[in-house]
mmCIF file of C-alpha atoms in Angstrom:
data_model
loop_
_atom_site.group_PDB
_atom_site.id
_atom_site.type_symbol
_atom_site.label_atom_id
_atom_site.label_comp_id
_atom_site.label_asym_id
_atom_site.label_seq_id
_atom_site.Cartn_x
_atom_site.Cartn_y
_atom_site.Cartn_z
ATOM 1 C CA GLU Q 922 -0.152 -0.168 0.078
ATOM 2 C CA ASP Q 923 1.203 3.652 -0.961
ATOM 3 C CA LYS Q 924 2.166 5.421 1.931
ATOM 4 C CA VAL Q 925 3.315 9.172 2.453
ATOM 5 C CA VAL Q 926 4.858 10.428 5.833
ATOM 6 C CA GLN Q 927 5.531 13.622 6.866
ATOM 7 C CA SER Q 928 7.660 14.930 9.641
ATOM 8 C CA PRO Q 929 7.534 16.924 12.079
ATOM 9 C CA LEU Q 930 3.622 16.862 12.402
ATOM 10 C CA SER Q 931 3.756 20.443 14.176
ATOM 11 C CA LEU Q 932 6.417 23.067 14.270
ATOM 12 C CA VAL Q 933 6.107 26.380 15.843
ATOM 13 C CA VAL Q 934 9.088 28.704 15.108
ATOM 14 C CA HIS Q 935 9.878 32.791 15.387
ATOM 15 C CA GLU Q 936 9.767 34.833 12.171
ATOM 16 C CA GLY Q 937 12.672 35.080 10.359
ATOM 17 C CA ASP Q 938 13.513 31.341 11.222
ATOM 18 C CA THR Q 939 14.568 28.787 8.593
ATOM 19 C CA VAL Q 940 12.409 25.613 8.506
ATOM 20 C CA THR Q 941 12.729 22.304 6.752
ATOM 21 C CA LEU Q 942 9.883 20.025 6.433
ATOM 22 C CA ASN Q 943 10.267 16.277 5.349
ATOM 23 C CA CYS Q 944 8.170 14.030 3.346
ATOM 24 C CA SER Q 945 9.235 10.290 2.759
ATOM 25 C CA TYR Q 946 7.242 8.017 0.867
ATOM 26 C CA GLU Q 947 6.767 4.191 0.207
ATOM 27 C CA VAL Q 948 5.367 4.093 -3.336
ATOM 28 C CA THR Q 949 6.759 1.915 -5.734
ATOM 29 C CA ASN Q 950 6.675 4.129 -8.718
ATOM 30 C CA PHE Q 951 5.262 7.641 -9.229
ATOM 31 C CA ARG Q 952 4.905 10.393 -11.709
ATOM 32 C CA SER Q 953 5.202 13.392 -9.430
ATOM 33 C CA LEU Q 954 5.542 14.463 -5.977
ATOM 34 C CA LEU Q 955 3.414 17.512 -4.884
ATOM 35 C CA TRP Q 956 3.535 19.998 -2.260
ATOM 36 C CA TYR Q 957 0.672 22.353 -1.155
ATOM 37 C CA LYS Q 958 -0.180 24.806 1.434
ATOM 38 C CA GLN Q 959 -3.455 24.905 3.158
ATOM 39 C CA GLU Q 960 -4.435 28.086 5.079
ATOM 40 C CA LYS Q 961 -8.031 28.003 6.409
ATOM 41 C CA LYS Q 962 -9.806 26.196 3.327
ATOM 42 C CA ALA Q 963 -8.424 24.356 0.145
ATOM 43 C CA PRO Q 964 -5.015 23.142 -0.554
ATOM 44 C CA THR Q 965 -3.244 25.686 -2.836
ATOM 45 C CA PHE Q 966 -0.246 24.202 -5.030
ATOM 46 C CA LEU Q 967 3.211 24.982 -4.173
ATOM 47 C CA PHE Q 968 5.656 22.776 -6.306
ATOM 48 C CA MET Q 969 5.570 19.591 -8.573
ATOM 49 C CA LEU Q 970 8.789 17.694 -8.445
ATOM 50 C CA THR Q 971 9.401 14.839 -11.059
ATOM 51 C CA SER Q 972 13.259 14.498 -11.280
ATOM 52 C CA SER Q 973 15.565 13.706 -8.370
ATOM 53 C CA GLY Q 974 18.190 16.255 -7.418
ATOM 54 C CA ILE Q 975 16.546 19.272 -8.989
ATOM 55 C CA GLU Q 976 15.501 22.132 -6.825
ATOM 56 C CA LYS Q 977 12.636 23.987 -7.801
ATOM 57 C CA LYS Q 978 12.180 27.164 -5.908
ATOM 58 C CA SER Q 979 9.784 29.899 -5.599
ATOM 59 C CA GLY Q 980 10.955 33.063 -3.462
ATOM 60 C CA ARG Q 981 11.468 31.864 0.068
ATOM 61 C CA LEU Q 982 10.396 28.693 -0.663
ATOM 62 C CA SER Q 983 12.418 25.515 -2.032
ATOM 63 C CA SER Q 984 11.797 21.968 -2.425
ATOM 64 C CA ILE Q 985 14.042 18.924 -3.692
ATOM 65 C CA LEU Q 986 13.303 15.345 -4.494
ATOM 66 C CA ASP Q 987 15.598 12.449 -3.621
ATOM 67 C CA LYS Q 988 14.220 9.447 -5.641
ATOM 68 C CA LYS Q 989 16.985 7.050 -4.420
ATOM 69 C CA GLU Q 990 16.370 7.909 -0.601
ATOM 70 C CA LEU Q 991 12.590 8.341 -1.019
ATOM 71 C CA PHE Q 992 11.994 11.633 0.379
ATOM 72 C CA SER Q 993 11.590 15.315 -0.290
ATOM 73 C CA ILE Q 994 12.151 18.282 1.650
ATOM 74 C CA LEU Q 995 10.535 21.698 1.380
ATOM 75 C CA ASN Q 996 12.713 24.668 2.768
ATOM 76 C CA ILE Q 997 11.285 28.118 3.944
ATOM 77 C CA THR Q 998 13.807 30.826 4.721
ATOM 78 C CA ALA Q 999 12.980 34.203 6.222
ATOM 79 C CA THR Q 1000 9.605 32.813 7.442
ATOM 80 C CA GLN Q 1001 6.801 35.207 8.202
ATOM 81 C CA THR Q 1002 3.636 35.063 9.832
ATOM 82 C CA GLY Q 1003 2.066 34.768 6.664
ATOM 83 C CA ASP Q 1004 3.527 31.231 6.323
ATOM 84 C CA SER Q 1005 1.600 29.553 9.100
ATOM 85 C CA ALA Q 1006 -0.550 26.701 7.614
ATOM 86 C CA ILE Q 1007 -0.547 23.015 7.013
ATOM 87 C CA TYR Q 1008 1.891 21.804 4.611
ATOM 88 C CA LEU Q 1009 1.057 18.853 2.632
ATOM 89 C CA CYS Q 1010 2.991 16.559 0.793
ATOM 90 C CA ALA Q 1011 1.301 13.991 -1.769
ATOM 91 C CA VAL Q 1012 2.546 11.665 -4.518
ATOM 92 C CA ASP Q 1013 0.761 10.971 -7.748
ATOM 93 C CA PRO Q 1014 0.981 7.298 -8.455
ATOM 94 C CA PRO Q 1015 1.282 6.220 -12.119
ATOM 95 C CA ILE Q 1016 -1.551 5.111 -14.262
ATOM 96 C CA GLN Q 1017 -4.090 6.064 -12.025
ATOM 97 C CA GLY Q 1018 -3.740 9.619 -12.796
ATOM 98 C CA ALA Q 1019 -3.683 13.019 -10.779
ATOM 99 C CA GLN Q 1020 -7.173 12.335 -9.005
ATOM 100 C CA LYS Q 1021 -5.694 9.381 -6.884
ATOM 101 C CA LEU Q 1022 -3.005 11.389 -4.989
ATOM 102 C CA VAL Q 1023 -1.885 9.764 -1.783
ATOM 103 C CA PHE Q 1024 -1.297 12.441 0.917
ATOM 104 C CA GLY Q 1025 0.592 12.609 3.906
ATOM 105 C CA GLN Q 1026 -0.637 13.705 7.202
ATOM 106 C CA GLY Q 1027 0.655 17.332 6.640
ATOM 107 C CA THR Q 1028 2.950 19.564 9.109
ATOM 108 C CA ARG Q 1029 1.241 22.138 10.925
ATOM 109 C CA LEU Q 1030 3.639 25.153 10.953
ATOM 110 C CA THR Q 1031 3.295 28.030 13.018
ATOM 111 C CA ILE Q 1032 5.104 31.365 12.706
ATOM 112 C CA ASN Q 1033 5.404 33.649 16.016
ATOM 113 C CA PRO Q 1034 6.026 37.520 15.480
ATOM 114 C CA ASN C 716 -13.770 32.891 -12.002
ATOM 115 C CA ALA C 717 -15.915 30.254 -10.223
ATOM 116 C CA GLY C 718 -13.631 27.325 -10.310
ATOM 117 C CA VAL C 719 -14.842 24.458 -8.171
ATOM 118 C CA THR C 720 -18.008 25.032 -6.330
ATOM 119 C CA GLN C 721 -19.021 23.052 -3.241
ATOM 120 C CA THR C 722 -22.158 23.236 -1.332
ATOM 121 C CA PRO C 723 -23.376 23.254 1.443
ATOM 122 C CA LYS C 724 -20.270 24.822 3.414
ATOM 123 C CA PHE C 725 -21.340 23.787 6.770
ATOM 124 C CA GLN C 726 -24.033 20.873 7.727
ATOM 125 C CA VAL C 727 -25.116 19.295 10.579
ATOM 126 C CA LEU C 728 -26.570 15.818 10.454
ATOM 127 C CA LYS C 729 -28.075 13.523 12.635
ATOM 128 C CA THR C 730 -26.791 9.846 12.979
ATOM 129 C CA GLY C 731 -28.847 7.831 10.225
ATOM 130 C CA GLN C 732 -29.687 10.668 8.046
ATOM 131 C CA SER C 733 -28.929 10.953 4.202
ATOM 132 C CA MET C 734 -27.548 14.023 2.390
ATOM 133 C CA THR C 735 -25.866 15.057 -0.888
ATOM 134 C CA LEU C 736 -22.880 17.267 -0.997
ATOM 135 C CA GLN C 737 -22.758 19.092 -4.287
ATOM 136 C CA CYS C 738 -19.781 19.632 -6.335
ATOM 137 C CA ALA C 739 -19.596 21.574 -9.592
ATOM 138 C CA GLN C 740 -16.575 22.976 -12.093
ATOM 139 C CA ASP C 741 -16.852 25.247 -14.960
ATOM 140 C CA MET C 742 -13.498 24.352 -16.607
ATOM 141 C CA ASN C 743 -14.606 21.832 -18.686
ATOM 142 C CA HIS C 744 -11.928 19.239 -16.453
ATOM 143 C CA GLU C 745 -12.490 15.546 -17.209
ATOM 144 C CA TYR C 746 -11.359 14.334 -13.665
ATOM 145 C CA MET C 747 -13.273 15.038 -10.699
ATOM 146 C CA SER C 748 -12.709 13.556 -6.952
ATOM 147 C CA TRP C 749 -13.455 13.794 -3.672
ATOM 148 C CA TYR C 750 -11.498 13.711 -0.670
ATOM 149 C CA ARG C 751 -11.957 13.861 3.254
ATOM 150 C CA GLN C 752 -9.645 15.236 5.762
ATOM 151 C CA ASP C 753 -9.691 14.278 9.188
ATOM 152 C CA PRO C 754 -7.026 15.763 11.793
ATOM 153 C CA GLY C 755 -3.510 14.265 11.883
ATOM 154 C CA MET C 756 -4.556 12.102 8.899
ATOM 155 C CA GLY C 757 -4.017 14.488 5.432
ATOM 156 C CA LEU C 758 -6.632 14.142 2.763
ATOM 157 C CA ARG C 759 -7.919 10.488 1.807
ATOM 158 C CA LEU C 760 -9.553 9.953 -1.573
ATOM 159 C CA ILE C 761 -13.065 8.494 -1.250
ATOM 160 C CA HIS C 762 -14.453 8.309 -4.747
ATOM 161 C CA TYR C 763 -12.782 9.810 -8.354
ATOM 162 C CA SER C 764 -14.242 10.100 -11.978
ATOM 163 C CA VAL C 765 -12.215 10.240 -15.081
ATOM 164 C CA GLY C 766 -15.169 11.464 -17.185
ATOM 165 C CA ALA C 767 -18.991 11.620 -17.464
ATOM 166 C CA GLY C 768 -20.687 8.050 -16.633
ATOM 167 C CA ILE C 769 -17.417 6.815 -15.121
ATOM 168 C CA THR C 770 -16.895 6.388 -11.231
ATOM 169 C CA ASP C 771 -14.300 4.434 -9.323
ATOM 170 C CA GLN C 772 -13.671 3.935 -5.554
ATOM 171 C CA GLY C 773 -10.871 5.736 -3.729
ATOM 172 C CA GLU C 774 -8.986 4.709 -0.318
ATOM 173 C CA VAL C 775 -12.009 4.936 1.676
ATOM 174 C CA PRO C 776 -15.285 4.711 -0.247
ATOM 175 C CA ASN C 777 -17.668 3.011 2.310
ATOM 176 C CA GLY C 778 -20.600 4.833 3.130
ATOM 177 C CA TYR C 779 -20.623 6.857 0.019
ATOM 178 C CA ASN C 780 -22.042 7.118 -3.227
ATOM 179 C CA VAL C 781 -21.290 9.079 -6.182
ATOM 180 C CA SER C 782 -22.497 9.485 -9.965
ATOM 181 C CA ARG C 783 -21.373 11.733 -12.791
ATOM 182 C CA SER C 784 -24.185 12.453 -15.003
ATOM 183 C CA THR C 785 -22.510 15.613 -16.573
ATOM 184 C CA THR C 786 -19.014 16.820 -16.769
ATOM 185 C CA GLU C 787 -19.706 19.669 -14.588
ATOM 186 C CA ASP C 788 -21.200 17.914 -11.297
ATOM 187 C CA PHE C 789 -19.922 15.190 -9.223
ATOM 188 C CA PRO C 790 -22.375 14.967 -5.988
ATOM 189 C CA LEU C 791 -21.338 12.878 -3.211
ATOM 190 C CA ARG C 792 -24.328 11.187 -1.175
ATOM 191 C CA LEU C 793 -24.124 10.179 2.265
ATOM 192 C CA LEU C 794 -26.456 6.966 2.364
ATOM 193 C CA SER C 795 -26.853 6.986 6.325
ATOM 194 C CA ALA C 796 -24.751 9.258 8.291
ATOM 195 C CA ALA C 797 -22.509 8.029 11.233
ATOM 196 C CA PRO C 798 -20.424 9.965 13.377
ATOM 197 C CA SER C 799 -17.254 8.761 11.899
ATOM 198 C CA GLN C 800 -18.091 10.603 8.653
ATOM 199 C CA THR C 801 -17.696 13.854 10.540
ATOM 200 C CA SER C 802 -14.964 15.393 8.287
ATOM 201 C CA VAL C 803 -14.156 18.209 6.047
ATOM 202 C CA TYR C 804 -14.772 17.246 2.741
ATOM 203 C CA PHE C 805 -12.873 18.650 -0.494
ATOM 204 C CA CYS C 806 -14.062 18.276 -4.143
ATOM 205 C CA ALA C 807 -11.060 18.443 -6.642
ATOM 206 C CA SER C 808 -11.082 18.620 -10.785
ATOM 207 C CA SER C 809 -8.356 18.380 -13.173
ATOM 208 C CA ARG C 810 -7.890 18.344 -16.990
ATOM 209 C CA GLY C 811 -6.641 14.671 -17.025
ATOM 210 C CA LYS C 812 -4.192 12.380 -16.029
ATOM 211 C CA ASN C 813 -0.871 14.505 -16.112
ATOM 212 C CA SER C 814 -2.168 17.198 -14.222
ATOM 213 C CA GLY C 815 -0.726 17.205 -11.030
ATOM 214 C CA ASN C 816 0.241 20.825 -10.689
ATOM 215 C CA THR C 817 -3.182 21.678 -11.958
ATOM 216 C CA ILE C 818 -5.673 20.147 -9.719
ATOM 217 C CA TYR C 819 -8.360 22.580 -8.409
ATOM 218 C CA PHE C 820 -9.720 22.042 -4.957
ATOM 219 C CA GLY C 821 -13.137 23.430 -3.805
ATOM 220 C CA GLU C 822 -13.227 25.363 -0.420
ATOM 221 C CA GLY C 823 -14.606 22.504 1.474
ATOM 222 C CA SER C 824 -17.478 21.215 3.323
ATOM 223 C CA TRP C 825 -17.839 20.743 6.930
ATOM 224 C CA LEU C 826 -19.878 18.213 8.074
ATOM 225 C CA THR C 827 -20.601 16.899 11.334
ATOM 226 C CA VAL C 828 -22.499 13.990 12.448
ATOM 227 C CA VAL C 829 -24.279 14.029 15.960
#
């Protein structure tokens, strides 16, 4: 059974700190690994990673995938209170398609001013 | 820009009642799905559809029915509500199989079963 595990489950830091969120997976094969940010309502897309070792970057956020060790990390530098959210990692298994995502439990990130 | 619209946003049900969560998208997407989100468990797939007239079960289908009579609509029916179905429900849609970065989620439906 495909499984995605995120750590830590909860993290509280001060504004300006750098955080690293982890996502490990037990999926035989997959098309892509996805990161989402969820504030009060629907998850919003952050990154899609398909190749190992290639960093994706968007402002203060970056993410990388290691297909050999079966994990991905999401880094946020110079955190701001607006970064407070649940961060979700998901894998998109092959064949079944994008509508059968397998999600991790999420990491609840709290940024204190 | 409507995107994915879910109704109702909040609902309280008594055990044994039935109800339907509505989901509509106006982007002509082929793929639609329903997820539930419980504390500490991320999102879990209930049912999904790859096109009008085609549905299939996800990870946690028991107690739910779906149908896809049109491309736009994908309602989720709770047949006989149970407290274990208290959750937040998200409908999602996308163009097709290779659309991992263009999955659109509705804003969620908070359901409480008492």
